[in-house]
Structure formats: structure tokens, C-alpha cells
Tab-separated table of C-alpha atoms in Angstrom:
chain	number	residue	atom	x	y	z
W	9	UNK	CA	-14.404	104.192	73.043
W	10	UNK	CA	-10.746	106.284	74.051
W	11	UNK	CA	-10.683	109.481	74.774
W	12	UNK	CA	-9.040	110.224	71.363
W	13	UNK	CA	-11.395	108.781	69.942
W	14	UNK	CA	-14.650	110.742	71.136
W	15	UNK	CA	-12.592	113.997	70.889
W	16	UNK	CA	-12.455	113.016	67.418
W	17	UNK	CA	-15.703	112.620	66.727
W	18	UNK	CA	-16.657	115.950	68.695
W	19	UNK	CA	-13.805	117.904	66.516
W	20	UNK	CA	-16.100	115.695	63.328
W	21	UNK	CA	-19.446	116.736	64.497
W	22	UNK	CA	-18.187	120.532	65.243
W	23	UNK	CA	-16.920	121.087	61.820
W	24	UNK	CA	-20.526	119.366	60.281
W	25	UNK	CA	-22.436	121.736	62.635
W	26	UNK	CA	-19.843	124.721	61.716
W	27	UNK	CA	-20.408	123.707	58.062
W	28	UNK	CA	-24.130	123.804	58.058
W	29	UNK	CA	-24.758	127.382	59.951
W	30	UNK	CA	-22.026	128.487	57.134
W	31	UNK	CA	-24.367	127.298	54.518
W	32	UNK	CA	-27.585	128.557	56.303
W	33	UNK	CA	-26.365	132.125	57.099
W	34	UNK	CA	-25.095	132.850	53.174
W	35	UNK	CA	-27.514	135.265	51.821
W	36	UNK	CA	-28.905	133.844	48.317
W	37	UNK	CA	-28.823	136.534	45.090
W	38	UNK	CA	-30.390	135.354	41.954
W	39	UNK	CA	-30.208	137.286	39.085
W	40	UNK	CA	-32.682	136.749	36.504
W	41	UNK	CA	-32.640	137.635	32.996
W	42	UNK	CA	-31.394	137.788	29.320
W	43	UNK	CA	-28.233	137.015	27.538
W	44	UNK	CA	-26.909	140.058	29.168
W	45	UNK	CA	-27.677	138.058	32.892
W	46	UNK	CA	-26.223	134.694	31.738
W	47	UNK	CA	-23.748	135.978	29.176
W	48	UNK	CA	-24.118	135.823	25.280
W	49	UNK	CA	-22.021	133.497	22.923
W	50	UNK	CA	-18.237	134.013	23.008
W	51	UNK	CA	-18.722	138.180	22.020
W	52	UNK	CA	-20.985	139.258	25.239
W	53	UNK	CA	-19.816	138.752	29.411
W	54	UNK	CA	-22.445	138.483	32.126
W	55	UNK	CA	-22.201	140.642	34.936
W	56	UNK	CA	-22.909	137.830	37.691
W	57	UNK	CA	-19.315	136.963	37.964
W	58	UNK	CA	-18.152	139.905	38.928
W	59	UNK	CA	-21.467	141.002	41.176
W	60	UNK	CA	-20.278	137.503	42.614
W	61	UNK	CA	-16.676	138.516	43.145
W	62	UNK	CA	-17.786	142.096	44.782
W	63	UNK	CA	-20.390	140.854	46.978
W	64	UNK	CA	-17.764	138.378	48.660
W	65	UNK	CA	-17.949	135.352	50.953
W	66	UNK	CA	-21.048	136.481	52.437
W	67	UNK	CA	-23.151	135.948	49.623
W	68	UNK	CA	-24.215	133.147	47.544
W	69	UNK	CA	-25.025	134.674	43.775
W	70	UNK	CA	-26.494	132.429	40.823
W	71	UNK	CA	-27.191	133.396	37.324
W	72	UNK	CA	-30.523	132.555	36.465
W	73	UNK	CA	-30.232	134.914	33.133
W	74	UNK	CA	-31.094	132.369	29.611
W	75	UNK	CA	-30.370	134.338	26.209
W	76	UNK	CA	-33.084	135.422	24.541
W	77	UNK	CA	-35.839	135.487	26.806
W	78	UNK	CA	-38.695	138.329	27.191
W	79	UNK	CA	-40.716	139.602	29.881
W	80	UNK	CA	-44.205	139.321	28.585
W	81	UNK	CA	-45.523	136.193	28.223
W	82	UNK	CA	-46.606	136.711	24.562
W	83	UNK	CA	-42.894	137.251	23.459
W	84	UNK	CA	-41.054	135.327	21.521
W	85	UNK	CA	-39.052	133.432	24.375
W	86	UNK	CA	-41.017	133.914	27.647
W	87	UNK	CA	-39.052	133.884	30.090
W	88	UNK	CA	-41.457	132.317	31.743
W	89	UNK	CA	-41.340	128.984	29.909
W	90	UNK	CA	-37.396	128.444	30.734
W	91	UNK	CA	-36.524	125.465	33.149
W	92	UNK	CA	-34.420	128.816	34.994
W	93	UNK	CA	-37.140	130.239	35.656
W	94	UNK	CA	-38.570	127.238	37.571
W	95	UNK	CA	-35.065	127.002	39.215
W	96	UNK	CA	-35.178	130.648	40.876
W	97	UNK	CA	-38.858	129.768	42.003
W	98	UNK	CA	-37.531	127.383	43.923
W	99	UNK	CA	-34.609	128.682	45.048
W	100	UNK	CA	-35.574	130.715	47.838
W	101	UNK	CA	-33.337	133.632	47.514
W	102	UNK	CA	-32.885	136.384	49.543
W	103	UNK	CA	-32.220	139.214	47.096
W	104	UNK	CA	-33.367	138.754	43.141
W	105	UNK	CA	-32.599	140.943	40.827
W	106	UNK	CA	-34.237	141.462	37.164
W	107	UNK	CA	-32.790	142.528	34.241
W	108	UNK	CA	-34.986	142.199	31.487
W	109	UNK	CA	-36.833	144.171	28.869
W	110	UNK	CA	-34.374	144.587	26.305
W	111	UNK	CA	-35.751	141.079	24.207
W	112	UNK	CA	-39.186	142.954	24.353
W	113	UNK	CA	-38.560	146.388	22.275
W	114	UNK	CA	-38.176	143.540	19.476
W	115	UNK	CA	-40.613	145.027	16.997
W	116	UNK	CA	-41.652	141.181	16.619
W	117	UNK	CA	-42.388	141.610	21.103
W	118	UNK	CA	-43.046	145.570	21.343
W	119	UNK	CA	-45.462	146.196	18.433
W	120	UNK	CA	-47.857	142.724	19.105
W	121	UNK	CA	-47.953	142.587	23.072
W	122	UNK	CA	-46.884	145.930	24.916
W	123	UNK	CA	-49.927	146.510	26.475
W	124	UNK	CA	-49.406	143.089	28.338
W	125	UNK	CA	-45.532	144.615	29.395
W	126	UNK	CA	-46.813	146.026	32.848
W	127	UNK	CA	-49.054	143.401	33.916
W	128	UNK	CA	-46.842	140.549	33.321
W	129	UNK	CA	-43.976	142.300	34.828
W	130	UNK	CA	-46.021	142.430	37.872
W	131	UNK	CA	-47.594	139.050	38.104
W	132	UNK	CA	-43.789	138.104	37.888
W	133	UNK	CA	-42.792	139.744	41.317
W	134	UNK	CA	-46.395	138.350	42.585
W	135	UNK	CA	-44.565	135.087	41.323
W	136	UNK	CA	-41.498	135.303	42.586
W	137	UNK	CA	-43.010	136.684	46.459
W	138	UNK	CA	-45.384	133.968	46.538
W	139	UNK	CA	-42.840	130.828	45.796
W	140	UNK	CA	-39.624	132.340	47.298
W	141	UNK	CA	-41.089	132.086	51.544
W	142	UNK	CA	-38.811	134.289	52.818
W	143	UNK	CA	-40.074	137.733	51.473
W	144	UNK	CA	-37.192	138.553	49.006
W	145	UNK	CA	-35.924	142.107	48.546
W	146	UNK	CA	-35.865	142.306	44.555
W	147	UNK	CA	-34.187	145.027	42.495
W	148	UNK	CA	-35.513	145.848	39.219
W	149	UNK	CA	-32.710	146.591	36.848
W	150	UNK	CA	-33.509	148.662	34.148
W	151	UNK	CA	-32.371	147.040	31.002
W	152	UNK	CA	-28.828	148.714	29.230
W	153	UNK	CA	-28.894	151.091	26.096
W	154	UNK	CA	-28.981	149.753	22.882
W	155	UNK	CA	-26.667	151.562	20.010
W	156	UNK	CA	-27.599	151.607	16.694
W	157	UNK	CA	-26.013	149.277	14.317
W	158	UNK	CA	-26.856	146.495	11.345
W	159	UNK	CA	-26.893	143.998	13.712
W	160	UNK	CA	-29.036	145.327	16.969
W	161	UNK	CA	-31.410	146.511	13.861
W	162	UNK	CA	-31.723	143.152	11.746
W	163	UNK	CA	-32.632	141.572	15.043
W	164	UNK	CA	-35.497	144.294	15.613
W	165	UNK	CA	-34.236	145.983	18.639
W	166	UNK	CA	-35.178	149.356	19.397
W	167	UNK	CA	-33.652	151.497	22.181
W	168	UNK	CA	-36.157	154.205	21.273
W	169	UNK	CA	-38.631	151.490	23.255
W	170	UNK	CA	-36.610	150.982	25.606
W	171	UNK	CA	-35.912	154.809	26.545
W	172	UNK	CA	-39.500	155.986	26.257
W	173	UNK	CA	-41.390	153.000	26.637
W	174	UNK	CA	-39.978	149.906	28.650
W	175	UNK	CA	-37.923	152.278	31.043
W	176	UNK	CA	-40.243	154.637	32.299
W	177	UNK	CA	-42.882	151.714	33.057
W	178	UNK	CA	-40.041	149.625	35.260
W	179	UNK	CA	-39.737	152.769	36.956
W	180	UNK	CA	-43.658	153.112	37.452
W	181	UNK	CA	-44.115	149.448	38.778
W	182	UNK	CA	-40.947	149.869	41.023
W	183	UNK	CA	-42.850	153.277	42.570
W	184	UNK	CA	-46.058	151.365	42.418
W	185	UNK	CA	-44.441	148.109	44.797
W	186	UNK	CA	-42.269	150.096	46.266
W	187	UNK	CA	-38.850	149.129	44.910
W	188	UNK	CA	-35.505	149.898	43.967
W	189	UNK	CA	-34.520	150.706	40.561
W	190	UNK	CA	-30.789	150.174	39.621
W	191	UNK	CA	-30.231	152.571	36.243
W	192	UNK	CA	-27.791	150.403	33.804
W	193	UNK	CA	-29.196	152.806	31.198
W	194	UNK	CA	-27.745	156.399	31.223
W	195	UNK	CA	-24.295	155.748	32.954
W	196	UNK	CA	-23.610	153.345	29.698
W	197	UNK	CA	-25.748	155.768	27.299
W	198	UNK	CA	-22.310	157.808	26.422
W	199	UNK	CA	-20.320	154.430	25.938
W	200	UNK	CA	-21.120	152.497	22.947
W	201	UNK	CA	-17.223	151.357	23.061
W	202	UNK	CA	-18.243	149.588	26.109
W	203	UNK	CA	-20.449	147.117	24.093
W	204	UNK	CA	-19.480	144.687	21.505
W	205	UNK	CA	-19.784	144.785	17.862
W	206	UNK	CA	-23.662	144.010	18.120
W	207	UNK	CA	-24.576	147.648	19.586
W	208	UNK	CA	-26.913	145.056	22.533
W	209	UNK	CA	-24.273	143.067	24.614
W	210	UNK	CA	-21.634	144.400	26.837
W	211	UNK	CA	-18.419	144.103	26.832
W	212	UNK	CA	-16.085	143.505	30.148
W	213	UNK	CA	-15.685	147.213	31.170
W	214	UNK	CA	-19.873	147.684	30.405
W	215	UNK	CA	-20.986	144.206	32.356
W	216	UNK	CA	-18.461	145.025	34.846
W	217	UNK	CA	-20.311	148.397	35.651
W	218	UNK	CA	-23.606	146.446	35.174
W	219	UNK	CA	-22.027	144.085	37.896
W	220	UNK	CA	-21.212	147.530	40.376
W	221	UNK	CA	-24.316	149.639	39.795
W	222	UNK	CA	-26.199	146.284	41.336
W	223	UNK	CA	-23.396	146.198	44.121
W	224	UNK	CA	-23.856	149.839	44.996
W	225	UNK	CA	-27.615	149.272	45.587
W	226	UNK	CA	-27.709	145.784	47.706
W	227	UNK	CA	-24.284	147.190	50.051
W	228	UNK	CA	-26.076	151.180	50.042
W	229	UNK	CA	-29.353	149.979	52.503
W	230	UNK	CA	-28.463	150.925	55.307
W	231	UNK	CA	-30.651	149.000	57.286
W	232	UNK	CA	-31.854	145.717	55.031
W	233	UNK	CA	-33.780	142.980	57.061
W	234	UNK	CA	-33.927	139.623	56.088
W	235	UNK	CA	-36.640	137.626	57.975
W	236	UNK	CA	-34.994	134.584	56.763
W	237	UNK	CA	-32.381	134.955	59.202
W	238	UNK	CA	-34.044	136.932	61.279
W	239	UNK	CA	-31.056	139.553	61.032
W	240	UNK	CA	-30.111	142.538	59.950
W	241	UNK	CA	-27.029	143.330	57.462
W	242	UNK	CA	-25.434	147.032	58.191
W	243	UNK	CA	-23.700	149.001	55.595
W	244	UNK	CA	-22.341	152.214	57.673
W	245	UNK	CA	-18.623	152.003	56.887
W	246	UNK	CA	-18.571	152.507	53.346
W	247	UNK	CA	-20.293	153.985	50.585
W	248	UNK	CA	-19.397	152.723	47.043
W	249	UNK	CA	-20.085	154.221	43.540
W	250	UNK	CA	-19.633	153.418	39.522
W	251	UNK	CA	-17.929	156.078	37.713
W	252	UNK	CA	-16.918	156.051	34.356
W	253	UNK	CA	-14.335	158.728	33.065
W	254	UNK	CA	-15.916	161.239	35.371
W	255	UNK	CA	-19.239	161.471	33.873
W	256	UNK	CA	-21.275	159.569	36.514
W	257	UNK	CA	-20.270	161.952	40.219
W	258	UNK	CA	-22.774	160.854	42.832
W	259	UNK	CA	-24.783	163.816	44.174
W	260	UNK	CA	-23.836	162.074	47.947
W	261	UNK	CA	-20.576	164.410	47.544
W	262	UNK	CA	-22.246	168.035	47.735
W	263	UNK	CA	-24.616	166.336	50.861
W	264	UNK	CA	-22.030	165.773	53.407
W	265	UNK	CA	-22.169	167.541	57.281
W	266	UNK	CA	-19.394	169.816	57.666
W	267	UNK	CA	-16.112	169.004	58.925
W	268	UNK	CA	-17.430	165.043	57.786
W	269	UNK	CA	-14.025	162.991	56.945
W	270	UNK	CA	-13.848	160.806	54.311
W	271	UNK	CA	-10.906	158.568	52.172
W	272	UNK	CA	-11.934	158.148	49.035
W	273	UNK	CA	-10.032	155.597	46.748
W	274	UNK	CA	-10.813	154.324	43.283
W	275	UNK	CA	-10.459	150.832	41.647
W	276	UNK	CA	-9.874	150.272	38.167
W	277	UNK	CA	-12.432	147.774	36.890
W	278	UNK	CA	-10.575	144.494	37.610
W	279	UNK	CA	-9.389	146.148	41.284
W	280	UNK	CA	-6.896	147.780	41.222
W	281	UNK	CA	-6.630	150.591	43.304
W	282	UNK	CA	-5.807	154.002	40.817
W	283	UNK	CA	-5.706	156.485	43.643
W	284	UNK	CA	-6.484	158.129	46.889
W	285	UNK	CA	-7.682	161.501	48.521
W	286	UNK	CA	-9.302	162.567	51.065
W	287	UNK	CA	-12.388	165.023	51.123
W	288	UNK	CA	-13.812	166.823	53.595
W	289	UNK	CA	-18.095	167.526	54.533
W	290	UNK	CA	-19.159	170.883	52.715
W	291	UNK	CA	-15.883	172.173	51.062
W	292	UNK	CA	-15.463	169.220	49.225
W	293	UNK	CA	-17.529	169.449	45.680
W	294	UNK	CA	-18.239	167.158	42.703
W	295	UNK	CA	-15.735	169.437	40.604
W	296	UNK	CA	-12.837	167.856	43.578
W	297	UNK	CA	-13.909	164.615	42.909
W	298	UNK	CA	-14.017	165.015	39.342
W	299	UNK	CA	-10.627	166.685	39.555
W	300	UNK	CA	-9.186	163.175	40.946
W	301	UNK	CA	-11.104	161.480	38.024
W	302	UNK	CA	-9.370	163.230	35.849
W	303	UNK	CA	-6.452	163.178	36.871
W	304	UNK	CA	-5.998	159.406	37.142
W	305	UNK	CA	-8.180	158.910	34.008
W	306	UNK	CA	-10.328	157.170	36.529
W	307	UNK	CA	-13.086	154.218	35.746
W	308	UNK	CA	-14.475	152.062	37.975
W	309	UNK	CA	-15.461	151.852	41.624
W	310	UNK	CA	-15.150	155.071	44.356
W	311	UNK	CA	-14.831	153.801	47.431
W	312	UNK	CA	-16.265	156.382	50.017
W	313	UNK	CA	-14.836	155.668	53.705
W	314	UNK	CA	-15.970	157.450	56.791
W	315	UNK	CA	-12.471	158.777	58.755
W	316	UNK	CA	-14.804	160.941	61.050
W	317	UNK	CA	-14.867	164.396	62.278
């Protein structure tokens, strides 16, 4: 064999090896849940695209969401029974995150099986523990407003369940296990224009914020370990928030150190960057970050970087 040859086959065998850790050291998201996970009919967009698109190279996101589907078991379309399901069993992801609930306020679901809503909810995360081996940190998404119309009502949906009922028991299971909540309720309360004609499914802008509340929470652990990989991801150079017109301003702004540096800049909802300014630990104040909102008609994603002292 020539020299060429075996050099070749080295340069061959490097790029198979490179290939492989590449593959092995992506960190696997799957996001499980409704139409508003996999994205409904031509009228409604899924947020996993652009959770996909923020996460970066890094990650490896797959929509596991199938229209329709409930929590509880008794609904109408368990979740449960979908070939998807099986699929994120087996997929041994890293991260998982659940958005569903919104199926179940169905007065069809709600009124014949809500007793059954926490205890299936939590023999799904015993589910999803047991079969995914690498101890996956899951976010429970709490499912999106739904505004009053002909449609949302003919198909029996209720966001009076889903405000007093469905929400404040995703929030009790998540305290009980020891979870995180992501809220894709009351930013989106105040904008119905964000949803399409049907009052349930979101449009780009409202599936795009679904898509950056989910961001904030995975990139805002500072210190997340996955034993898969036996590493740990740090998130200490940025911290990034949703805001929509202004009415969302993250209480992280009044809790700086003084004389704490930071560059803020905000992104429209497709990326592209509105504005900058910079704010300073203890003078700066929600009402100066709500002054740059304004003033650029800002929606979409604040970008908090530390410039130091």
C-alpha cells in the first residue's frame, strides 16, 4: 500500500471518527404535543422550527407533537396511543418538552375524565424517565390561551379550564417533581391577533414566542448536567427574554449588582436586530427598558449581554 494511499485512508477514517463524536455529542430535544407542537393544517405553525433554528448546531430538536391528541388517557385522542409517542420513548432525548392540555378542556375530555388529568400527567414523566436511560431534563409547557370564538367553541374548548383548572395543576405536578414550568399562557393572554381565525392555534408571531419562551428556559440554567455526556453545558454570557410590545419586562432588570454592565439588543421575530442600549446594575429600571420597547415598537427577543463592571 503507498504512502498516499494509507494517508488516505487515515484522512477517511478521521472524518468517520470526527463524524460520529459530532453525532454523539448533539444534545437531543423532543417536543411532545398537540397540533400546536406539530403544527395544524395550512392556518396554524408549530413552534419546533424555530426552537430548532434558536437552539443552533448544538442541538438536535424533533417534533413529536400529532394534532389532536390529549393528555389523559380517557380523552378522545390519547396521546398515548400515537405511533409518536412510541417514537420519543425510544428516542432517548436529552431535554423533552410537553405541551399539552389544551385537547383536554374539551367539554367531551374535561367534564368525563378530569379527575384522571394529574395522575396520567404523571405516569407520563414516570414514562418518559423510565424508557429515555439518560435521565432527561423535561419542561412542562403550560398549554397557550384560548380566545373565544364560533370555532374554538363548536369544538368544545374552554380556556376557562385551562386558566383555573389544567394550569394551576401543571404547575402543582411541576412543584411536586421538581420541574420547570415555561408560561405560554399570560405573555399571549393580551394577543388574540397573534392566533389564527380559530381563537386555539397560533399564528407565526404567537408560535414564534412559543418557540423563545422554551429557548429562554433550556439556554437560562446556568449549570444543566447531562449524564449522557457526562458534561456540563454553561449559559453565563447571555441572558435572553420574549417580549411582546413591552408588556412582558423580565423582573432580572431591577436585580442587577451595581455598576453591572450590560448590552442589551432586541430581535424582531424572524432576527433581525431592532436596536441597542446599554444599561447599567441598579440605575437601570424596567421603565428604561420599556422606554427602548417603545421606542422601536419592539417584539421579539432581548438579548441581555454581560460587558462587565
Amino acid at each position: 500500500m503507498s504512502v498516499s494511499m494509507v494517508r488516505e485512508l487515515l484522512a477517511a477514517t478521521w472524518v468517520i471518527v470526527f463524524c460520529s463524536f459530532y453525532a454523539s455529542a448533539q444534545i437531543k430535544v423532543a417536543c411532545i404535543g398537540n397540533s400546536i407542537t406539530s403544527g395544524y393544517s395550512n392556518t396554524g405553525y408549530s413552534y419546533v422550527p424555530t426552537l430548532t433554528t434558536l437552539l443552533g448546531s448544538g442541538y438536535t430538536v424533533v417534533n413529536y407533537g400529532v394534532s389532536g391528541t390529549t393528555l389523559m388517557k380517557k380523552g378522545n385522542q390519547p396521546y398515548w396511543n400515537t405511533s409518536a409517542f412510541r417514537e420519543a420513548l425510544a428516542s432517548n432525548a436529552d431535554i423533552i418538552t410537553i405541551k399539552l392540555g389544551t385537547n383536554d378542556s374539551k367539554t367531551v375530555n374535561w367534564n368525563n375524565s378530569h379527575k384522571q388529568f394529574k395522575e396520567d400527567y404523571l405516569a407520563l414523566l414516570d414514562t418518559l424517565l423510565v424508557s429515555n436511560t439518560g435521565k432527561p431534563v423535561i419542561y412542562l409547557v403550560l398549554p397557550a390561551p384560548i380566545f373565544n370564538n364560533p370555532v374554538a367553541n363548536s369544538w368544545g374548548m374552554r380556556d376557562s379550564v385551562v386558566i383555573n383548572c389544567i394550569v394551576p395543576l401543571i404547575r402543582e405536578i411541576a412543584a411536586d417533581r421538581g420541574l420547570t414550568v415555561v408560561d405560554a399562557y399570560t405573555p399571549l393572554k393580551q394577543f388574540g391577533n397573534y392566533f389564527t381565525v380559530d381563537g386555539v392555534h397560533p399564528d407565526r408571531n404567537a408560535a414564534d414566542s412559543i418557540a423563545h419562551f422554551i429557548y429562554r428556559a433550556i439556554t437560562e440554567k446556568t449549570q444543566t448536567e447531562y449524564s449522557r455526556f457526562k458534561t456540563i453545558k454553561r449559559q453565563e454570557t447571555r441572558r435572553v427574554y420574549s417580549v411582546l410590545n413591552g408588556a412582558y419586562i423580565p423582573d432580572f432588570f431591577t436585580k442587577l449588582p451595581p455598576g453591572y454592565r450590560y448590552e442589551l439588543s432586541l430581535y424582531s421575530l424572524n432576527g433581525v436586530l431592532i436596536g441597542k442600549m446599554p444599561f447599567l446594575g441598579s440605575t437601570g429600571s424596567k421603565a428604561q427598558v420599556k422606554n427602548m420597547l417603545d421606542n422601536t415598537r419592539g417584539t421579539g427577543l432581548l438579548v441581555a449581554k454581560p460587558t462587565g463592571y
